[in-house]
PDB file of N, CA and C in Angstrom:
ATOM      1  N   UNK A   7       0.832  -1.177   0.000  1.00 61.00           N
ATOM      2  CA  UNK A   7       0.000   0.000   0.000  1.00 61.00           C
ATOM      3  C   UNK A   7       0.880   1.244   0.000  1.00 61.00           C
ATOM      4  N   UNK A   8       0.412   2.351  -0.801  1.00 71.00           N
ATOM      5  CA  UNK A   8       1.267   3.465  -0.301  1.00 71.00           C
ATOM      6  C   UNK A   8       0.144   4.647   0.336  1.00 71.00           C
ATOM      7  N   UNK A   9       1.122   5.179   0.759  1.00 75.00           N
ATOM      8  CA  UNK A   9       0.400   6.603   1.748  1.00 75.00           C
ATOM      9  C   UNK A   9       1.175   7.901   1.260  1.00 75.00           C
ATOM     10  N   UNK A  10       0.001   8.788   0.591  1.00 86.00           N
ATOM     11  CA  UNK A  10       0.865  10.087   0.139  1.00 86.00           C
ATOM     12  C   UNK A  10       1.164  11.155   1.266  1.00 86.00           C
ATOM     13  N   UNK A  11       2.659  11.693   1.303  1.00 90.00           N
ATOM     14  CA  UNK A  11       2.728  11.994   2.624  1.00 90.00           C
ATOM     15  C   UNK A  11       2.050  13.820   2.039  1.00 90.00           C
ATOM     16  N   UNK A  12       1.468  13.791   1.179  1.00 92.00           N
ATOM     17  CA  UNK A  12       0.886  15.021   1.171  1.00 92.00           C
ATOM     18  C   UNK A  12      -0.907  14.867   1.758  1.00 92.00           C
ATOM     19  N   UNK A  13      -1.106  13.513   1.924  1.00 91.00           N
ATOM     20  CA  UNK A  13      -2.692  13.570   2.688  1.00 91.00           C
ATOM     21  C   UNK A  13      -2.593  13.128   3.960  1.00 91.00           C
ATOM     22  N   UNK A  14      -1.200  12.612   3.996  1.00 91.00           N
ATOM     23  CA  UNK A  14      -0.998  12.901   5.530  1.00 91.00           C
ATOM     24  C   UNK A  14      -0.827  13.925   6.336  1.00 91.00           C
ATOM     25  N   UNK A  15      -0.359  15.017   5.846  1.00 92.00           N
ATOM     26  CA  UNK A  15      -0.026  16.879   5.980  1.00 92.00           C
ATOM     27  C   UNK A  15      -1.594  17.326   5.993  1.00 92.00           C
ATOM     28  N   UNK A  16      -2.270  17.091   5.415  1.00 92.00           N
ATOM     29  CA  UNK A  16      -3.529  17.723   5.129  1.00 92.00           C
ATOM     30  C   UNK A  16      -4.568  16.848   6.473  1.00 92.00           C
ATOM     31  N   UNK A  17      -4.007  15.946   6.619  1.00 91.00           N
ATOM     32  CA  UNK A  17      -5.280  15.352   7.978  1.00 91.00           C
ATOM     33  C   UNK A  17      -4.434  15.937   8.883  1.00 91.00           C
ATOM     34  N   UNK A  18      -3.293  15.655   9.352  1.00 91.00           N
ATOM     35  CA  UNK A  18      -2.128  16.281  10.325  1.00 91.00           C
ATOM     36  C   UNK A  18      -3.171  17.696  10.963  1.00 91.00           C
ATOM     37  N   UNK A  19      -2.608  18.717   9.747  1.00 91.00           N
ATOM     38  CA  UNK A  19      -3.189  20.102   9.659  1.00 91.00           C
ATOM     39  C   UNK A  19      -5.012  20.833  10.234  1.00 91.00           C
ATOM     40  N   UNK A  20      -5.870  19.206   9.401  1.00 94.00           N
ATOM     41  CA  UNK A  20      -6.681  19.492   9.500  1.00 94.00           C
ATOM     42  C   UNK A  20      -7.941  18.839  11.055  1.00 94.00           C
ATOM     43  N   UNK A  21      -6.759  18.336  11.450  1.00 92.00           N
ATOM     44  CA  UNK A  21      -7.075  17.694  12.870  1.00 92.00           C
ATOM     45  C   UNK A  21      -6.656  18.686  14.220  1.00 92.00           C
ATOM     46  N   UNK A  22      -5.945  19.974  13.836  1.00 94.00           N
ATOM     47  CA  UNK A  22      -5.243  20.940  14.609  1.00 94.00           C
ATOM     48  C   UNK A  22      -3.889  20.993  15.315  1.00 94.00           C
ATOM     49  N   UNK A  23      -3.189  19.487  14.537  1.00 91.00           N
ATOM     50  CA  UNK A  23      -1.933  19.478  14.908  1.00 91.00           C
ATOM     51  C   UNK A  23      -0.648  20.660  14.411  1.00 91.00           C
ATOM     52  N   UNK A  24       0.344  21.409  15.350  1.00 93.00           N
ATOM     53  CA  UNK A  24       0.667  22.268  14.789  1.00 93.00           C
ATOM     54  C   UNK A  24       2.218  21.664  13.931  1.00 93.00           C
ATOM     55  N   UNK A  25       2.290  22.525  12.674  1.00 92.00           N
ATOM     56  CA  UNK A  25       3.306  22.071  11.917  1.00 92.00           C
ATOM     57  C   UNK A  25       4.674  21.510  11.509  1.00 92.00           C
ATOM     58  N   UNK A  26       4.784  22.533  12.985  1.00 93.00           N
ATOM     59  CA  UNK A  26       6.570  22.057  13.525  1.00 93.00           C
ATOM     60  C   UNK A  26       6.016  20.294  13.825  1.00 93.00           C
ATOM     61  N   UNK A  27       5.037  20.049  14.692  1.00 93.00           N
ATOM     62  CA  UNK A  27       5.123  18.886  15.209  1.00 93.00           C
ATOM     63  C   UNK A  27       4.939  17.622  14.042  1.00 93.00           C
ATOM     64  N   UNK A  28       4.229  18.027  13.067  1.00 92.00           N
ATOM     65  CA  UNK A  28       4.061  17.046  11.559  1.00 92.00           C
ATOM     66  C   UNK A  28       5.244  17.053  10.968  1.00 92.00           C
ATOM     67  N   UNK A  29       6.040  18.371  10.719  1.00 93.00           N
ATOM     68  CA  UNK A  29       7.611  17.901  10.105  1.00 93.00           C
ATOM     69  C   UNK A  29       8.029  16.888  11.362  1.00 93.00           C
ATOM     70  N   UNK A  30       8.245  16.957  12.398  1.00 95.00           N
ATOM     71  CA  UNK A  30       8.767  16.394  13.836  1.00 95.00           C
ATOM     72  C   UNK A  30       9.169  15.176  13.352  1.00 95.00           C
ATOM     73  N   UNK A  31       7.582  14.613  13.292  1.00 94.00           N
ATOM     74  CA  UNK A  31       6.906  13.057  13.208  1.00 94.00           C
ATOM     75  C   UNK A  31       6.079  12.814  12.033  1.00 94.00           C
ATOM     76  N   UNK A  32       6.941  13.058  10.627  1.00 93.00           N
ATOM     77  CA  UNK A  32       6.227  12.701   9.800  1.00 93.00           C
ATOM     78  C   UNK A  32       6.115  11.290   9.333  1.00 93.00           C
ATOM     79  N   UNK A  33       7.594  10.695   9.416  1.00 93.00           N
ATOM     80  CA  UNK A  33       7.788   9.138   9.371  1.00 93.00           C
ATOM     81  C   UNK A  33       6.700   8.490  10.506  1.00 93.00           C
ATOM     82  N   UNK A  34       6.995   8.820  11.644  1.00 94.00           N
ATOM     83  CA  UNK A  34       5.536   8.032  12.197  1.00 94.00           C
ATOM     84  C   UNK A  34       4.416   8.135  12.241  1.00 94.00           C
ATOM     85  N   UNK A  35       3.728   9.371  11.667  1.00 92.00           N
ATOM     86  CA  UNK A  35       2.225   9.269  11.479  1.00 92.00           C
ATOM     87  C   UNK A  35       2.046   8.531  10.108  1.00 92.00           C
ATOM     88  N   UNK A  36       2.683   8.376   8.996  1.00 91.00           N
ATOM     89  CA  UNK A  36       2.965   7.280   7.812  1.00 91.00           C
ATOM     90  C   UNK A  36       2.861   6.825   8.110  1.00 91.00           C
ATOM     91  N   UNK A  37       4.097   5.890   9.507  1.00 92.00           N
ATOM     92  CA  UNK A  37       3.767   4.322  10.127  1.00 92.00           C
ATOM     93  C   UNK A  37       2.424   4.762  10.166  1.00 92.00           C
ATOM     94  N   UNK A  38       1.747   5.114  11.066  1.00 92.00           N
ATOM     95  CA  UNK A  38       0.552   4.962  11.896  1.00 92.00           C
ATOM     96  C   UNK A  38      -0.564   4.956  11.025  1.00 92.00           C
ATOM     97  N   UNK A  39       0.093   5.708   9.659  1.00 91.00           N
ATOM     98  CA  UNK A  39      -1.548   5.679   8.237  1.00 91.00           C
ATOM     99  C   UNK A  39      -1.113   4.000   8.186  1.00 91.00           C
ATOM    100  N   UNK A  40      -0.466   3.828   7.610  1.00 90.00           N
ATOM    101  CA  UNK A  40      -0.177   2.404   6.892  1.00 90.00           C
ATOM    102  C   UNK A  40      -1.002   1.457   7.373  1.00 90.00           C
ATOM    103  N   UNK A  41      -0.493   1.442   9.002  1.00 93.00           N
ATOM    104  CA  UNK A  41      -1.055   0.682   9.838  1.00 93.00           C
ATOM    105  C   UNK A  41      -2.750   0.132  10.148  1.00 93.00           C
ATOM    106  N   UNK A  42      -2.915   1.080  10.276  1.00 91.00           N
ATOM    107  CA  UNK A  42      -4.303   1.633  10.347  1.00 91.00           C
ATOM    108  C   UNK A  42      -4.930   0.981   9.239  1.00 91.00           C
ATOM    109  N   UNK A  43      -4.573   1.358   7.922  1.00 90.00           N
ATOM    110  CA  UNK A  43      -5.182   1.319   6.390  1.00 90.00           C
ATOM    111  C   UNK A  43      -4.668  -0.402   6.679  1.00 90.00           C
ATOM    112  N   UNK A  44      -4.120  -1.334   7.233  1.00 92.00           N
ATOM    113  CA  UNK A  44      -3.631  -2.683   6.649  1.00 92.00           C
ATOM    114  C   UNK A  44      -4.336  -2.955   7.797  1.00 92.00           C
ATOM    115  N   UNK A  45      -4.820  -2.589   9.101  1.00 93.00           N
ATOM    116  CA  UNK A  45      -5.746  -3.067   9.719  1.00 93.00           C
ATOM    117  C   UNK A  45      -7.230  -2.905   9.448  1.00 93.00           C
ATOM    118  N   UNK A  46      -7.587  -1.879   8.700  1.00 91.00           N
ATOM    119  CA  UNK A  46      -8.697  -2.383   8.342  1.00 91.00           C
ATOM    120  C   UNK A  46      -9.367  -2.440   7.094  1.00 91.00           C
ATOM    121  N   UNK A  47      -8.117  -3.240   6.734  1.00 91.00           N
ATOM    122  CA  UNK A  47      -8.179  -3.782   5.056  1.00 91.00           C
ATOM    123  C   UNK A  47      -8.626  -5.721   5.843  1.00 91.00           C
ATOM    124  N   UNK A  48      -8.003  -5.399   6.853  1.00 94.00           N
ATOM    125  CA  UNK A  48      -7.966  -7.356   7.096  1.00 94.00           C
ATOM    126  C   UNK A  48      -9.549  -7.240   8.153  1.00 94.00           C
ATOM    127  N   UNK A  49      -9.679  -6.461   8.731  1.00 92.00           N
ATOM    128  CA  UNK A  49     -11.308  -6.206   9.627  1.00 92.00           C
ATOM    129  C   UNK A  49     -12.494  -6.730   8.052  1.00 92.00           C
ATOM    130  N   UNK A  50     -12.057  -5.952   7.143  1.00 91.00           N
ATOM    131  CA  UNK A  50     -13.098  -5.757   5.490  1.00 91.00           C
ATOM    132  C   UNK A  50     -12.776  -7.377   5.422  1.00 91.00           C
ATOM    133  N   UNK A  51     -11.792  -7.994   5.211  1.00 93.00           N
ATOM    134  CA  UNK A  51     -11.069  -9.309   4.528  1.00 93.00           C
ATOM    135  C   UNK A  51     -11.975 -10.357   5.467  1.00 93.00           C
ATOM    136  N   UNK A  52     -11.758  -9.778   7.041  1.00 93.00           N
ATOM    137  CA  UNK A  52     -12.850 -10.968   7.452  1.00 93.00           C
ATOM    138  C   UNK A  52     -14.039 -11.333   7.516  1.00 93.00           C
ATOM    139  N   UNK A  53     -14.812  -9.668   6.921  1.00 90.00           N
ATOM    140  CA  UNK A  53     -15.916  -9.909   7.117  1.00 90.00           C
ATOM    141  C   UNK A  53     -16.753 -10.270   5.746  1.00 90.00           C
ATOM    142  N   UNK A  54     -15.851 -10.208   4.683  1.00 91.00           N
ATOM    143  CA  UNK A  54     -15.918 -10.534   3.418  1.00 91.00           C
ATOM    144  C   UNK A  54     -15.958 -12.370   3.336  1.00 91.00           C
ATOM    145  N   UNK A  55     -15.225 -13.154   4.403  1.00 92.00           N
ATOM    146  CA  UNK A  55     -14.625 -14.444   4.257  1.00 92.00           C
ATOM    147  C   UNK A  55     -16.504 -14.672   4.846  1.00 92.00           C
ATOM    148  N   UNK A  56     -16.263 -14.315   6.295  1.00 90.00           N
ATOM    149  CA  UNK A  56     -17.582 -14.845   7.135  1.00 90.00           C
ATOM    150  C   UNK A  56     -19.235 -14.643   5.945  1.00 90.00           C
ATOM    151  N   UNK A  57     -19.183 -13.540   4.850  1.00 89.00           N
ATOM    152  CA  UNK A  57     -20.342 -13.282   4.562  1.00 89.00           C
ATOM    153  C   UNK A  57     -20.458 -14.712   3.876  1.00 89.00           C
ATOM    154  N   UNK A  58     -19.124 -15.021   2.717  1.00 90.00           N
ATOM    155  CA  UNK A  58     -19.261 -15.381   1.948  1.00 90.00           C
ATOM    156  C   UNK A  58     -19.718 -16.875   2.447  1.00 90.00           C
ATOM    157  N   UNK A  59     -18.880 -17.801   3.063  1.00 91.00           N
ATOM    158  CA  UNK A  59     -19.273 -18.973   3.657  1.00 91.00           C
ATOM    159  C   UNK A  59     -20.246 -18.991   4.660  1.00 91.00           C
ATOM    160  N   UNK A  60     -20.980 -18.063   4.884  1.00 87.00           N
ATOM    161  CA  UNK A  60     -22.337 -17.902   5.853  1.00 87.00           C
ATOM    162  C   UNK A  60     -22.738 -19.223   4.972  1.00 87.00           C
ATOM    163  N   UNK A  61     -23.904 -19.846   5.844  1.00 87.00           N
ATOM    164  CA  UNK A  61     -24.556 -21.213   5.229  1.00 87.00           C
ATOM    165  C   UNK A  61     -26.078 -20.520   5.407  1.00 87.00           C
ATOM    166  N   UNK A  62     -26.555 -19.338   6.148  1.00 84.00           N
ATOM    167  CA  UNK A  62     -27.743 -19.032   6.070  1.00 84.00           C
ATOM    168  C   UNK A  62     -28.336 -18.510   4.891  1.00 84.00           C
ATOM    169  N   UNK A  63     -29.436 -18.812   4.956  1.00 83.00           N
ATOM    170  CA  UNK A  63     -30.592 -18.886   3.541  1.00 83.00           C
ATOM    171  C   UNK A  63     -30.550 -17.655   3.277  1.00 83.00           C
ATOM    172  N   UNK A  64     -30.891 -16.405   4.035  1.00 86.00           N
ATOM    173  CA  UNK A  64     -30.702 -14.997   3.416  1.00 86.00           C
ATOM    174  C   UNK A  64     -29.869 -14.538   3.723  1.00 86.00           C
ATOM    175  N   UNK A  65     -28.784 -14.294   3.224  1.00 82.00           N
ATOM    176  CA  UNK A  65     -28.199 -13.142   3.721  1.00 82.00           C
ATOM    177  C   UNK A  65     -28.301 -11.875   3.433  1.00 82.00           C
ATOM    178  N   UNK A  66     -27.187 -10.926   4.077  1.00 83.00           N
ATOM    179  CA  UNK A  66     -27.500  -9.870   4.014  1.00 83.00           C
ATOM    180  C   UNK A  66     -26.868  -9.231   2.538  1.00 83.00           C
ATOM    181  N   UNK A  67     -26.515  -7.998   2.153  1.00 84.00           N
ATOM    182  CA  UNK A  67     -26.178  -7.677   1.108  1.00 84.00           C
ATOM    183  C   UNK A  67     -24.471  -6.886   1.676  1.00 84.00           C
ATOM    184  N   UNK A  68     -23.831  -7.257   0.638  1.00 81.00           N
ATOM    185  CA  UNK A  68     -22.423  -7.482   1.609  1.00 81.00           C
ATOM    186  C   UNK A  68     -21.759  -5.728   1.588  1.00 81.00           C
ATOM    187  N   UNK A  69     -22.542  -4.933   0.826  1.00 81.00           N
ATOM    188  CA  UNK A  69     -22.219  -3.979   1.593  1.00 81.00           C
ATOM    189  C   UNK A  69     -22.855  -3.521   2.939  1.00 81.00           C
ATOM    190  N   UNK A  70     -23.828  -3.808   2.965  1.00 83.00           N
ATOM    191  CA  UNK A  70     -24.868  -3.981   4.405  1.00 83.00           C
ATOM    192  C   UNK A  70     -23.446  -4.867   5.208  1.00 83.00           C
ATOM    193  N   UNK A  71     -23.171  -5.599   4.898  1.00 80.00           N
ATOM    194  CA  UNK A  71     -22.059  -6.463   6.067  1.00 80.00           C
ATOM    195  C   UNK A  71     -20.946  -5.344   6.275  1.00 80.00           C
ATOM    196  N   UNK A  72     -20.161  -4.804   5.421  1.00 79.00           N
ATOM    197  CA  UNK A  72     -19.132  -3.894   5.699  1.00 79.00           C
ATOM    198  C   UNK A  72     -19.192  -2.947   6.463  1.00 79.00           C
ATOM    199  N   UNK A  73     -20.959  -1.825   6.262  1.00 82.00           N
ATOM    200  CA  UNK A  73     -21.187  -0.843   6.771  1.00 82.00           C
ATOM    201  C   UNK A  73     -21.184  -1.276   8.086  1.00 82.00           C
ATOM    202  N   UNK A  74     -21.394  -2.193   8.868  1.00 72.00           N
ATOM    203  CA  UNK A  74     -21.830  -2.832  10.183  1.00 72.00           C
ATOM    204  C   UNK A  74     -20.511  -2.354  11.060  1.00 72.00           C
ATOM    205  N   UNK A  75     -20.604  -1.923  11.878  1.00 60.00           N
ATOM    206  CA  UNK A  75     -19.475  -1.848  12.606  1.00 60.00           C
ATOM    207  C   UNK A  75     -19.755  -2.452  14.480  1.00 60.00           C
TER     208      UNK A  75
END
């Protein structure tokens, strides 16, 4: 996956963090996008596995499963 570190500057910014502190720690709020984005790529992955091998007669509609939190 990649993470543009220019939409990382722009959430940084737009969350009220001040600027000195985003140059500071820009390598680790990257870690921390990456992270984030590969955790809930695998949260989507499981709930994609469970819809699919569900054995019940109706299911739901699998974006209806994703939106579910």
């Amino acid at each position: 996956m990649q993470v543009s570190v220019k939409s990382i500057r722009v959430m940084a910014s737009e969350s009220g963090l001040p600027e000195s502190l985003v140059e500071r720690h820009l390598d680790a709020l990257c870690a921390l996008s990456l992270r984030t984005r590969a955790s809930e790529r695998k949260i989507c992955l499981n709930k994609v596995k469970a819809w699919y091998f569900s054995s019940a007669k109706n299911k739901a509609q699998l974006f209806e499963v994703l939106n579910d939190n």
